[in-house]
XYZ file of N, CA and C in Angstrom:
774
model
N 116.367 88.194 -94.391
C 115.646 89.314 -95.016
C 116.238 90.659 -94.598
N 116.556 90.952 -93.129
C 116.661 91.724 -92.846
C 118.531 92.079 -93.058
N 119.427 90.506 -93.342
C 120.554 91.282 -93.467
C 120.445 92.090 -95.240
N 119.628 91.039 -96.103
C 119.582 92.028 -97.304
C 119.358 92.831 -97.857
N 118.151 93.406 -96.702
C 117.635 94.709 -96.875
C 118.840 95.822 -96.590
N 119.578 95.960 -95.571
C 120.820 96.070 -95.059
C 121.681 95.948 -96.446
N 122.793 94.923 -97.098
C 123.513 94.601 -98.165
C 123.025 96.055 -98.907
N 121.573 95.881 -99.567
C 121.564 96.501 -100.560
C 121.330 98.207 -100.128
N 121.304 98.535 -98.687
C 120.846 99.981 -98.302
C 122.413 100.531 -98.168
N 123.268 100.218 -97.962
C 124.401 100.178 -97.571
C 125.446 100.213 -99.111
N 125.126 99.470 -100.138
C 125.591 99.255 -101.292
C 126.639 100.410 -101.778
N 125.623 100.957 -102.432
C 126.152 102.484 -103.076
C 127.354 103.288 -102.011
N 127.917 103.169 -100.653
C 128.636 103.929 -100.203
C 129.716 103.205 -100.278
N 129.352 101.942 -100.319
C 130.539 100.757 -100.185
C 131.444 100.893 -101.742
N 130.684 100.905 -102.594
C 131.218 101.284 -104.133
C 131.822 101.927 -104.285
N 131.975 103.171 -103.486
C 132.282 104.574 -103.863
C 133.862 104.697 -103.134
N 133.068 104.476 -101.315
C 134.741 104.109 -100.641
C 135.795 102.946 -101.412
N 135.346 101.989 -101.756
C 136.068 101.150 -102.585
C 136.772 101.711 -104.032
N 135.869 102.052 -104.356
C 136.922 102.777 -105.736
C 137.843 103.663 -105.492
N 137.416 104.713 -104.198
C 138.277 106.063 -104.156
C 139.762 104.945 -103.496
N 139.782 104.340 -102.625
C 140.667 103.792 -101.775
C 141.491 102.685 -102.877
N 140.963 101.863 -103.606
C 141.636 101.407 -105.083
C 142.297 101.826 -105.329
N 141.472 103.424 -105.944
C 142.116 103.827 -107.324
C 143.175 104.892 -106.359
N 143.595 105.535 -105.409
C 144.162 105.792 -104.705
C 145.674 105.162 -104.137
N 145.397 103.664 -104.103
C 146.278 102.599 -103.947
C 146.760 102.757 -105.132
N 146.294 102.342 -106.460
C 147.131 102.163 -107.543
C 147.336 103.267 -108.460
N 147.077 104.453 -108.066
C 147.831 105.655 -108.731
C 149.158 105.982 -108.594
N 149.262 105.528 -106.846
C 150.523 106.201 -106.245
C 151.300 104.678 -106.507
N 150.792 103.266 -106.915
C 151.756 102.462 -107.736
C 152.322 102.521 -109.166
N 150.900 103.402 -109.630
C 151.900 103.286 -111.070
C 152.802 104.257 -110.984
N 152.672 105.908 -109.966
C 153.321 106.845 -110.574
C 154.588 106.345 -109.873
N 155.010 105.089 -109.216
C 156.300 105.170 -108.356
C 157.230 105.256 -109.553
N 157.315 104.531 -110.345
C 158.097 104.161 -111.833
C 159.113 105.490 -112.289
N 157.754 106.650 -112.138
C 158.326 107.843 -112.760
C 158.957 108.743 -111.955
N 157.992 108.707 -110.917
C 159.193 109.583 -109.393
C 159.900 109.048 -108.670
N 159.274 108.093 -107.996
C 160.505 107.467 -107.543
C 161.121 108.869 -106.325
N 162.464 108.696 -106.557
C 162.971 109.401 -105.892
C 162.907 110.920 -105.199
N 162.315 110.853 -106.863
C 162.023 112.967 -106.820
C 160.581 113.229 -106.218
N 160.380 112.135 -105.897
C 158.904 112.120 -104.883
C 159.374 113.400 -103.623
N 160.672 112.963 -103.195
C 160.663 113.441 -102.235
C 161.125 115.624 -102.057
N 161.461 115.428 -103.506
C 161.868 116.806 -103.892
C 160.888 117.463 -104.314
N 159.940 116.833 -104.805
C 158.475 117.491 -105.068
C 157.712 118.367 -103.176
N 157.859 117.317 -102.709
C 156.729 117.221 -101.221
C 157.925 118.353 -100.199
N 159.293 118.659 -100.454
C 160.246 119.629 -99.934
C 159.929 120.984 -100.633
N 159.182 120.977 -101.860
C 158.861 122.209 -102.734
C 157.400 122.736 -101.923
N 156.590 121.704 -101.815
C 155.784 121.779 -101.389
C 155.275 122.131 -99.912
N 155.543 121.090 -98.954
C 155.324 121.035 -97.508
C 156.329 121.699 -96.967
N 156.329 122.107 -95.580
C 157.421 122.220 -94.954
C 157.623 120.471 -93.905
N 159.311 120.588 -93.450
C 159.087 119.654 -92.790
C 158.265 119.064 -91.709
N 157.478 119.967 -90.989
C 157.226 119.895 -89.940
C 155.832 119.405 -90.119
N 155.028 119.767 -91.446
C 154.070 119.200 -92.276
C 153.783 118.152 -92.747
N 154.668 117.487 -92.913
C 155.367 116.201 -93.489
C 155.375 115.249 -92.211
N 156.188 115.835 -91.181
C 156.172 114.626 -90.106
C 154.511 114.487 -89.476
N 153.742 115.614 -89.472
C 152.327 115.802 -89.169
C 151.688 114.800 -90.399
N 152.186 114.358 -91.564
C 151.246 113.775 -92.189
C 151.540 112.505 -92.174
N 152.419 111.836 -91.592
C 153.566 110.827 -91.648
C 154.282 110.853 -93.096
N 154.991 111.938 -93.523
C 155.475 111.601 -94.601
C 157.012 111.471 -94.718
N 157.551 111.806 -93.378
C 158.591 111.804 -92.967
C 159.067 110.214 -92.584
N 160.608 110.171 -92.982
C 161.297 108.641 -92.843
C 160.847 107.994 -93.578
N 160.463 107.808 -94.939
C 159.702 107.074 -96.221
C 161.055 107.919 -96.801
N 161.308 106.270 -97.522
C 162.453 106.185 -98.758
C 161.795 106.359 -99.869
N 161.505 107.356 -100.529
C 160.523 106.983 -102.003
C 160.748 106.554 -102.833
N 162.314 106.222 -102.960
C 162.925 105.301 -104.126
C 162.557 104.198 -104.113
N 161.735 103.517 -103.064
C 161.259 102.431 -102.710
C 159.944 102.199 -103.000
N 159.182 100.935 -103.637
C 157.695 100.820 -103.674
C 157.157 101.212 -102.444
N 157.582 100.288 -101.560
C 156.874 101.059 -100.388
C 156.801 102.424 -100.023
N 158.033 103.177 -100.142
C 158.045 104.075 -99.822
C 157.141 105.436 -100.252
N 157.161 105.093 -101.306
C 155.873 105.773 -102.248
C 154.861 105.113 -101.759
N 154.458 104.208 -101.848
C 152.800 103.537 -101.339
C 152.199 104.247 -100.139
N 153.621 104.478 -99.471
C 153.100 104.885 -97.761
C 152.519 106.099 -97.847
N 153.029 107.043 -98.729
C 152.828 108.399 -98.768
C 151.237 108.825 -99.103
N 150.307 107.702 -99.507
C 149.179 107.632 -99.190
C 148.377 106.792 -97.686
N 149.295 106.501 -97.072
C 148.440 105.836 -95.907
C 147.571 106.640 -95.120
N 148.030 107.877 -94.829
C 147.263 108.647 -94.528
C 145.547 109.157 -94.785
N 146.033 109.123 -96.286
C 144.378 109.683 -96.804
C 143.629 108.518 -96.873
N 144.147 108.121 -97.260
C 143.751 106.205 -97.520
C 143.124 105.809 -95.903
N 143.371 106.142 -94.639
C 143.057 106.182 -93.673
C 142.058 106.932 -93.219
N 142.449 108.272 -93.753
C 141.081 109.203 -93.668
C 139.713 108.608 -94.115
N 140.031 108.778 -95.808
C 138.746 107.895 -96.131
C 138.034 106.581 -95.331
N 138.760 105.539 -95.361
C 137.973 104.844 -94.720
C 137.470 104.898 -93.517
N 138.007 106.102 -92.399
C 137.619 106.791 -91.359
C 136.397 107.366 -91.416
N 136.281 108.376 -92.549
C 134.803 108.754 -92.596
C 133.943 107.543 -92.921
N 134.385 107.168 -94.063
C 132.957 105.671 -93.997
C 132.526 104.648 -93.041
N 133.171 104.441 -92.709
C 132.671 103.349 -91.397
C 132.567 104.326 -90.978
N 132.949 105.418 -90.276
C 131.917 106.160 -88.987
C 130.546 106.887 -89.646
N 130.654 106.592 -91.077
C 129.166 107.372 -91.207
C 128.272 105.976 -91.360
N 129.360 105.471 -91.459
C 128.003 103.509 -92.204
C 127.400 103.334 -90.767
N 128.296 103.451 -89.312
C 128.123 102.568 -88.435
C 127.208 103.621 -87.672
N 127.370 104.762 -87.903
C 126.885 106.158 -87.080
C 125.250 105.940 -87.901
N 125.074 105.249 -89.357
C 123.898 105.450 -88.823
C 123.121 104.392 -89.286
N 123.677 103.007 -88.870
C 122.965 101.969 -89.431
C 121.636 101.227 -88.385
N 121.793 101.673 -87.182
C 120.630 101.708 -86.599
C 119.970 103.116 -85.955
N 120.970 103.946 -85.987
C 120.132 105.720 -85.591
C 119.150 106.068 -86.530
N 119.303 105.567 -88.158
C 118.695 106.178 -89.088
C 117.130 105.673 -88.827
N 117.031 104.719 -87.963
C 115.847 104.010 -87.887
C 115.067 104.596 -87.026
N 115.724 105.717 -86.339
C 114.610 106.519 -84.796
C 114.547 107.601 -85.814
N 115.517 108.200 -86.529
C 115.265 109.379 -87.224
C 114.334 109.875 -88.400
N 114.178 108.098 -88.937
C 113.151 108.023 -90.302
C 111.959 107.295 -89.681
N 111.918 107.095 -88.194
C 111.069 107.081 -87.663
C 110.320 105.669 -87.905
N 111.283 104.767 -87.905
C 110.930 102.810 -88.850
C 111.332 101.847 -87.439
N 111.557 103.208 -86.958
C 111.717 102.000 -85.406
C 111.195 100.998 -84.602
N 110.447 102.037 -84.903
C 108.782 101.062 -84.080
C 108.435 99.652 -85.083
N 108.549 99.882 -86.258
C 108.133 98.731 -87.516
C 109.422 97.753 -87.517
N 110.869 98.233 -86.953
C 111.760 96.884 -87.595
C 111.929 96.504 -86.036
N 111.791 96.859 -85.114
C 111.711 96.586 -83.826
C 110.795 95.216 -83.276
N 109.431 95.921 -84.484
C 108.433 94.675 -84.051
C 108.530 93.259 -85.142
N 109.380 93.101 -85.555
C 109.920 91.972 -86.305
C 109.609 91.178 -85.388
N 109.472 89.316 -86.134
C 109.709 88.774 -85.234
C 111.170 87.715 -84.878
N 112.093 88.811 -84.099
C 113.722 88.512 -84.242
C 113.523 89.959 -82.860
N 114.580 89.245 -81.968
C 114.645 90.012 -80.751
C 115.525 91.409 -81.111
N 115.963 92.351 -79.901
C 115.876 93.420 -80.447
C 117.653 93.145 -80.890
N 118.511 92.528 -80.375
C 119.886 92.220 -79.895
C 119.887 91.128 -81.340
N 119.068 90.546 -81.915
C 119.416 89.704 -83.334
C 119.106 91.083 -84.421
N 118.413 92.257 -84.411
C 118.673 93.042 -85.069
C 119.944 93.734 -85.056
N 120.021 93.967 -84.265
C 121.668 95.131 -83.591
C 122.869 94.256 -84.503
N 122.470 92.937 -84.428
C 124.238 92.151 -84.334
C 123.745 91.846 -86.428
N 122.844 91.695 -86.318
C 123.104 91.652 -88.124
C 123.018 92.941 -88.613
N 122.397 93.774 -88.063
C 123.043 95.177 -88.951
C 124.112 95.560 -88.814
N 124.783 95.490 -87.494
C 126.631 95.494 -87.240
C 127.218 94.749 -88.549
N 127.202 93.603 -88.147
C 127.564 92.565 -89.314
C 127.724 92.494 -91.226
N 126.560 93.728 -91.060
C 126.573 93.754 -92.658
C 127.505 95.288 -92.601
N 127.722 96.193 -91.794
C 129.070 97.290 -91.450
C 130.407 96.730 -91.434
N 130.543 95.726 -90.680
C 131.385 94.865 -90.698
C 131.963 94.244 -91.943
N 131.057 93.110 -92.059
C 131.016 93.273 -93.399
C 131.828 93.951 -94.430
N 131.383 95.227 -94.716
C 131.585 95.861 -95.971
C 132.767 96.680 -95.847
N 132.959 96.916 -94.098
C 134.397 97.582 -94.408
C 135.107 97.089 -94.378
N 135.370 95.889 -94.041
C 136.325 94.766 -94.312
C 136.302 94.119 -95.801
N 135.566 93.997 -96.280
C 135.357 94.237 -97.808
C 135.894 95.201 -98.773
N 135.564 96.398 -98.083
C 136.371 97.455 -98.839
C 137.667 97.633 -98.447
N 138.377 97.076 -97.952
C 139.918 97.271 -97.256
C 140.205 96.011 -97.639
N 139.880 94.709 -98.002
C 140.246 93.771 -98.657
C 140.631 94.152 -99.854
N 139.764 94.255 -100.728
C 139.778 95.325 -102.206
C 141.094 95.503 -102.330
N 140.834 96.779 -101.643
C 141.897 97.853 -101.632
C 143.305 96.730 -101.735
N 143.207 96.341 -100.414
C 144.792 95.165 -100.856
C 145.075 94.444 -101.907
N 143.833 93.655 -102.554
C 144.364 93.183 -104.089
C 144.547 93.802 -105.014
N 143.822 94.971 -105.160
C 144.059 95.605 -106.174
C 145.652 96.363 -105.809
N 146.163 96.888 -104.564
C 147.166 97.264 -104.502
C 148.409 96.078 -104.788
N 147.842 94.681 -104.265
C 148.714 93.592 -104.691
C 149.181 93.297 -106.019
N 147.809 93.692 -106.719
C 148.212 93.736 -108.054
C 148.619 94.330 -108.675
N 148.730 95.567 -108.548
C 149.760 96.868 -108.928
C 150.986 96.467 -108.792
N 151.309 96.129 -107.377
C 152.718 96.042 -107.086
C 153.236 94.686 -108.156
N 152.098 93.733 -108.068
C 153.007 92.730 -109.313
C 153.011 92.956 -110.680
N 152.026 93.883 -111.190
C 151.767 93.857 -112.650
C 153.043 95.292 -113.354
N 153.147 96.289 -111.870
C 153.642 97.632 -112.639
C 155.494 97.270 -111.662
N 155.610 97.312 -110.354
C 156.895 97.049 -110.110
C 157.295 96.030 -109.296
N 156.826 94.543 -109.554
C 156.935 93.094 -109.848
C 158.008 92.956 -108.329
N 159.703 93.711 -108.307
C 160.580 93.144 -107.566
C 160.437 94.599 -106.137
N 161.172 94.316 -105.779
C 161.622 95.497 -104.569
C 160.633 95.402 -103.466
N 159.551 94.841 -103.476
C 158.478 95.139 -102.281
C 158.090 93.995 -101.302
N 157.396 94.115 -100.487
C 157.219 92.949 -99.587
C 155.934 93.087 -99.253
N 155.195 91.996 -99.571
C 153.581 92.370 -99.672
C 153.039 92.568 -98.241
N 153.899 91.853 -97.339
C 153.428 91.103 -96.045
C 153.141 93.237 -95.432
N 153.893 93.587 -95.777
C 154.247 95.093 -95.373
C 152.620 95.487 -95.802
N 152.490 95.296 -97.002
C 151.272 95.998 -97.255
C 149.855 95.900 -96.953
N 149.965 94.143 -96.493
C 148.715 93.758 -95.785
C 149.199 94.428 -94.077
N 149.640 94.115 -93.537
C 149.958 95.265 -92.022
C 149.628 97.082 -92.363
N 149.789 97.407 -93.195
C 148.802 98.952 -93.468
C 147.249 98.342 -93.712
N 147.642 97.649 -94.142
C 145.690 97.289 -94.851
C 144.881 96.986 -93.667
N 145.927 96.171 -92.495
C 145.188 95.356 -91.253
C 145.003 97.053 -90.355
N 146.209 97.575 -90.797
C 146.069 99.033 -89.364
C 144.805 100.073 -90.086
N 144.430 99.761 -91.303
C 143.089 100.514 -91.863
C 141.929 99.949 -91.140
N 141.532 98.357 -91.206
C 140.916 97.668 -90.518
C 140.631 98.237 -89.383
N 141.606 98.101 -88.256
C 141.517 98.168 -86.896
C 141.265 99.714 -86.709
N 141.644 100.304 -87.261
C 141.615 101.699 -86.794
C 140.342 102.799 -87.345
N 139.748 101.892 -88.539
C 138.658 102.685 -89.136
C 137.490 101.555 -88.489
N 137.930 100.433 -87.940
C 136.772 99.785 -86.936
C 136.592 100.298 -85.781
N 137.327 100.872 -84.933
C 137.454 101.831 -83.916
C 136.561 102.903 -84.029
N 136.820 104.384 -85.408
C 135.751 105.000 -85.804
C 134.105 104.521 -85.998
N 134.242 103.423 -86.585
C 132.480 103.057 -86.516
C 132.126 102.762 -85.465
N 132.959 101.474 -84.428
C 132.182 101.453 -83.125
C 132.115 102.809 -82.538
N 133.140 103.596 -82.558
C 132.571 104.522 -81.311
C 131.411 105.744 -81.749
N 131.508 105.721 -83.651
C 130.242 106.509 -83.895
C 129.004 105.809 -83.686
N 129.194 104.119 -83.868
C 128.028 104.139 -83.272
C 127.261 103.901 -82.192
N 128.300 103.920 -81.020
C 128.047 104.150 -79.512
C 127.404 105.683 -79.484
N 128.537 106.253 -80.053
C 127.417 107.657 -79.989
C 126.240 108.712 -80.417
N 125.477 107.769 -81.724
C 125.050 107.651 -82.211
C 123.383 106.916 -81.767
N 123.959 106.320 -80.830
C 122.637 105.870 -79.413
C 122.546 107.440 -78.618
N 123.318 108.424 -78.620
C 123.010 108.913 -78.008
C 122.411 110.431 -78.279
N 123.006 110.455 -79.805
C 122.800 111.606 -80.676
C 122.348 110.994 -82.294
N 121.461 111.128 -82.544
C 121.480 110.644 -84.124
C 121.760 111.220 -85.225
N 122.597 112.241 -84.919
C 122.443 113.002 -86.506
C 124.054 112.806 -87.008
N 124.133 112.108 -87.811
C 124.861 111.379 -88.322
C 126.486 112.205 -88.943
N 126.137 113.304 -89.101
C 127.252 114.478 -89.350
C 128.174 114.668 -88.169
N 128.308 113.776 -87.212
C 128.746 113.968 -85.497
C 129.711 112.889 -86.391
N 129.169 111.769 -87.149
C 130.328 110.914 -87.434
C 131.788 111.478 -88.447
N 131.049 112.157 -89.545
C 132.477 113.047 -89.871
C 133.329 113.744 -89.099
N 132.536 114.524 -87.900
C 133.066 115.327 -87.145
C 134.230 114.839 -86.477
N 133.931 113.695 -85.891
C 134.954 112.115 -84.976
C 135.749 112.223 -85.515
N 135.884 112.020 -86.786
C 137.144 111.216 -87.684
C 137.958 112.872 -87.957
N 137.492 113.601 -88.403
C 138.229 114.740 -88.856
C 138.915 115.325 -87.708
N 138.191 115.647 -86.323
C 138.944 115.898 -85.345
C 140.065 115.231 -84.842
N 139.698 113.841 -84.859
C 140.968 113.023 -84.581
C 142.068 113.077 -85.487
N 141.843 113.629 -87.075
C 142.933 113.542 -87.318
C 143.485 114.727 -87.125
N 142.448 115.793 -86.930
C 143.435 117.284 -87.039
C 144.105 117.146 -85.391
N 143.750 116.439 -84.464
C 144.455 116.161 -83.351
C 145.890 115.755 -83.637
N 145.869 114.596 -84.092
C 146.467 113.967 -84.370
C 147.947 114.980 -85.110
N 147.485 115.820 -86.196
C 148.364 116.494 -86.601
C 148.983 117.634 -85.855
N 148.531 118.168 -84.738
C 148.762 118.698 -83.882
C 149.482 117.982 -82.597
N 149.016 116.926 -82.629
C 150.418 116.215 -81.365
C 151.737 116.242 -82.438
N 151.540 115.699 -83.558
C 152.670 115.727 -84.549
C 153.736 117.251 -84.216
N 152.942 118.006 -83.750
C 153.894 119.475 -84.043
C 154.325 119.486 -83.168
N 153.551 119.396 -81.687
C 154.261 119.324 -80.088
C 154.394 118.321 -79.648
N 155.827 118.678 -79.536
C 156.463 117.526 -78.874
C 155.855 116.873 -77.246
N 155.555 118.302 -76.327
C 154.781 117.993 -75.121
C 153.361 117.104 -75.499
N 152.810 117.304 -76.409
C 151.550 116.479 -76.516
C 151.828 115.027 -76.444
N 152.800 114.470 -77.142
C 152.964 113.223 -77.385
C 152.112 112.167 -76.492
N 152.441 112.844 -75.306
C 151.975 111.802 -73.703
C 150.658 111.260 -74.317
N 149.385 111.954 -74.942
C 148.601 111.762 -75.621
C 148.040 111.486 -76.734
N 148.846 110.585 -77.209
C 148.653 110.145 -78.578
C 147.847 108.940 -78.542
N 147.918 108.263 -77.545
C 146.837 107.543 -77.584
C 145.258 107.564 -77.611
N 144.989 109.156 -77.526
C 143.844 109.815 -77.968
C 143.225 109.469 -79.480
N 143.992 109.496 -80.404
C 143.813 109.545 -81.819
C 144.284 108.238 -82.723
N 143.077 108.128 -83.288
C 143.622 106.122 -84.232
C 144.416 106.510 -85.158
N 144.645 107.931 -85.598
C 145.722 108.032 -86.263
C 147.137 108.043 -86.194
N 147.436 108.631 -84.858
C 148.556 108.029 -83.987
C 148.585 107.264 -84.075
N 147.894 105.939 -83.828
C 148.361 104.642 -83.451
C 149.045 103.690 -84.543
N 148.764 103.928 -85.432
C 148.995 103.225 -86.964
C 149.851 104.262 -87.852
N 150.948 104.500 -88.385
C 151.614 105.607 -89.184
C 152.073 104.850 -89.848
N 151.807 105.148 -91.356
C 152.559 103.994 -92.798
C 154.129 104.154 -92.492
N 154.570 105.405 -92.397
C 155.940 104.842 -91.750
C 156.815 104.185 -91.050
N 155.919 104.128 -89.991
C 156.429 103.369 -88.871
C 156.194 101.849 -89.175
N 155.187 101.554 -90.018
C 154.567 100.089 -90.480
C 155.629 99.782 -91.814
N 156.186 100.766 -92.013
C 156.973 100.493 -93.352
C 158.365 100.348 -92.555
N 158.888 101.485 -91.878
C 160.424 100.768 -91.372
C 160.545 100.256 -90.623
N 159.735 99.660 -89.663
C 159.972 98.661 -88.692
C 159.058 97.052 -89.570
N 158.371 97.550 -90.388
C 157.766 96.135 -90.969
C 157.370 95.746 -90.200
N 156.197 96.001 -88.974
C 155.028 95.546 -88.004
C 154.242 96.459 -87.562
N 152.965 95.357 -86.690
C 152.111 96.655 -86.644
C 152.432 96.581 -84.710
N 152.305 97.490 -83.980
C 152.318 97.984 -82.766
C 150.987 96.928 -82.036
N 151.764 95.978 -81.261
C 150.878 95.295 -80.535
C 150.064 96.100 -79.595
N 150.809 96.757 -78.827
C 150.053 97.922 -77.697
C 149.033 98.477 -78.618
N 148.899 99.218 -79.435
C 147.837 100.310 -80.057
C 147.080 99.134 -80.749
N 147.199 97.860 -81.719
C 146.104 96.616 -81.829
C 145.350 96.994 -80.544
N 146.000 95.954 -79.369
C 145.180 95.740 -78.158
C 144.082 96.817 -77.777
N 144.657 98.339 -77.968
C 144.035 99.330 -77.284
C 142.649 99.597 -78.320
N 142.810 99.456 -79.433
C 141.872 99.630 -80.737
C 140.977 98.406 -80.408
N 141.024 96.885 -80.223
C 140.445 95.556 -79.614
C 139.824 96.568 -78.858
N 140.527 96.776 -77.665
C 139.380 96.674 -76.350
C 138.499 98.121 -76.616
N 139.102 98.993 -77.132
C 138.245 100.291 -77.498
C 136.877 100.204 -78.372
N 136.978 98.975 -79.293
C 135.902 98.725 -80.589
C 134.993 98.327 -79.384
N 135.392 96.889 -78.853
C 134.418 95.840 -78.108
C 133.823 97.067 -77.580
N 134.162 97.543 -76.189
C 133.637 98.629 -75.381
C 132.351 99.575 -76.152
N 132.987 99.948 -77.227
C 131.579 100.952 -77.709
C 130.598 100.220 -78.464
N 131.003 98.908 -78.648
C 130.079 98.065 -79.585
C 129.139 97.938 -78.158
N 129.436 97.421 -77.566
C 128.772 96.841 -75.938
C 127.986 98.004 -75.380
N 128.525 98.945 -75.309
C 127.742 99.976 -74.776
C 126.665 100.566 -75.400
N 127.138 100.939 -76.905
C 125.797 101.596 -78.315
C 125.498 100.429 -78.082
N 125.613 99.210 -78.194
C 123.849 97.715 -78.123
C 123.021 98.175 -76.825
N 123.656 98.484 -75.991
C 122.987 97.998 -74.527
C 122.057 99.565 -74.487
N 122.721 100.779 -75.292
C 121.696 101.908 -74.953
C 120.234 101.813 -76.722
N 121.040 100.733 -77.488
C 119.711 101.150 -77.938
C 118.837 99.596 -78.029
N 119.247 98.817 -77.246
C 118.295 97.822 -76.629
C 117.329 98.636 -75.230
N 117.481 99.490 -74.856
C 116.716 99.847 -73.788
C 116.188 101.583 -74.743
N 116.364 101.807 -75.406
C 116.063 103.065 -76.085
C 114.423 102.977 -76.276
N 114.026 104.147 -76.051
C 112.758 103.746 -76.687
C 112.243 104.548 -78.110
N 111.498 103.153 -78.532
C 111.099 103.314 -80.312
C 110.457 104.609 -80.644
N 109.282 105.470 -79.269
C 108.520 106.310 -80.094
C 109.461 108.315 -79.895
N 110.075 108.039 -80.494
C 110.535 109.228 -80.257
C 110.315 109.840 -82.179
């Protein structure tokens, strides 16, 4: 009962991230056909270089499917950054804030079988929506430019969306036990990336890139080396578990009447 109440409260954001992240995927497949190359003479009119390596757009062949594909990993990252940190930021905060705490609390299902099926249906759906996203990008790549690409490449961006926009929800909703107002979760994701674009410029920052999930995953680097960075997986693993463990354990002891 309670995961469907969940499914269907959750619905409508899942739709929305899913289409934008789709139709996102297969814009920048169909338009490869026509730019192609001059992709890259467009974004030199445009950006400066130093803009470019800040967005990872730098070292992408655009004459290449991939190479064009990548040139969205970024936003494509963003987005699903904000959604899971706003799904996960407030799939049990919203319940002290609308004040239903006290009522889904006293279910009869302990407080730790609530926590792990409302996770679950977050879970769930952003892995759902980043599945999507890969077939429909799978299918682009076979229906509009069939030869030149290597899919395996494109599920390793799809897996570093996974891991890295699962990172954003656990830790919004670790903190989210501690603050409920759910606009803290955009805040997460946007800072990290404007961090992120800022180690890009200084070179001294680098030491700290392991600060930001956007560092850790760059479509470029997943495109010319064709893998994903075992070190930054592991660190994203033990970073999710950690805030999953910690947001359960503060709002298993939280109390309902606030």
């Amino acid at each position: 009962m309670l995961f469907i109440r969940e499914l269907k409260q959750n619905l409508k954001s899942f739709i929305i991230c899913t289409i934008i992240c789709a139709a996102l995927s297969l814009y920048v497949i169909a338009l490869t056909p026509s730019l192609g190359a001059d992709m890259q003479k467009l974004l030199d009119m445009k950006l400066p270089s130093q803009m470019q390596l800040a967005l990872g757009l730098n070292n992408l062949d655009f004459g290449t499917p991939l190479g064009a594909y990548g040139s969205m990993f970024s936003y494509i990252y963003l987005t699903f950054g904000i959604y899971a940190a706003v799904m996960f930021a407030g799939i049990v905060s919203k319940e002290f804030t609308e004040k239903t705490a006290e009522y889904l609390f006293s279910l009869p299902a302990s407080r730790i079988t609530i926590l792990v099926t409302k996770l679950s249906v977050a879970v769930l759906y952003l892995t759902a929506s980043v599945s999507i996203t890969f077939l429909v990008s799978w299918a682009g790549f076979e229906g509009i430019i069939k030869t030149g690409y290597d899919i395996k490449t494109v599920l390793l961006m799809c897996t570093a969306w996974w891991l890295g926009t699962l990172f954003f929800g656990a830790m919004a909703f670790m903190l989210s036990s501690f603050y409920t107002k759910t606009k803290m979760a955009i805040g997460l994701v946007m800072g990290a990336y404007l961090l992120q674009v800022v180690i890009s410029l200084e070179d001294q920052l680098k030491l700290i890139k392991y600060l930001s999930p956007f560092d850790w995953f760059k479509g470029n680097d997943i495109i010319n080396e064709a893998t994903l960075s075992v070190y930054y997986s592991f660190i994203a693993l033990a970073a999710i578990l950690i805030c999953l463990v910690v947001g359960c354990k503060r709002f298993l002891n939280k109390d309902v009447l606030v």
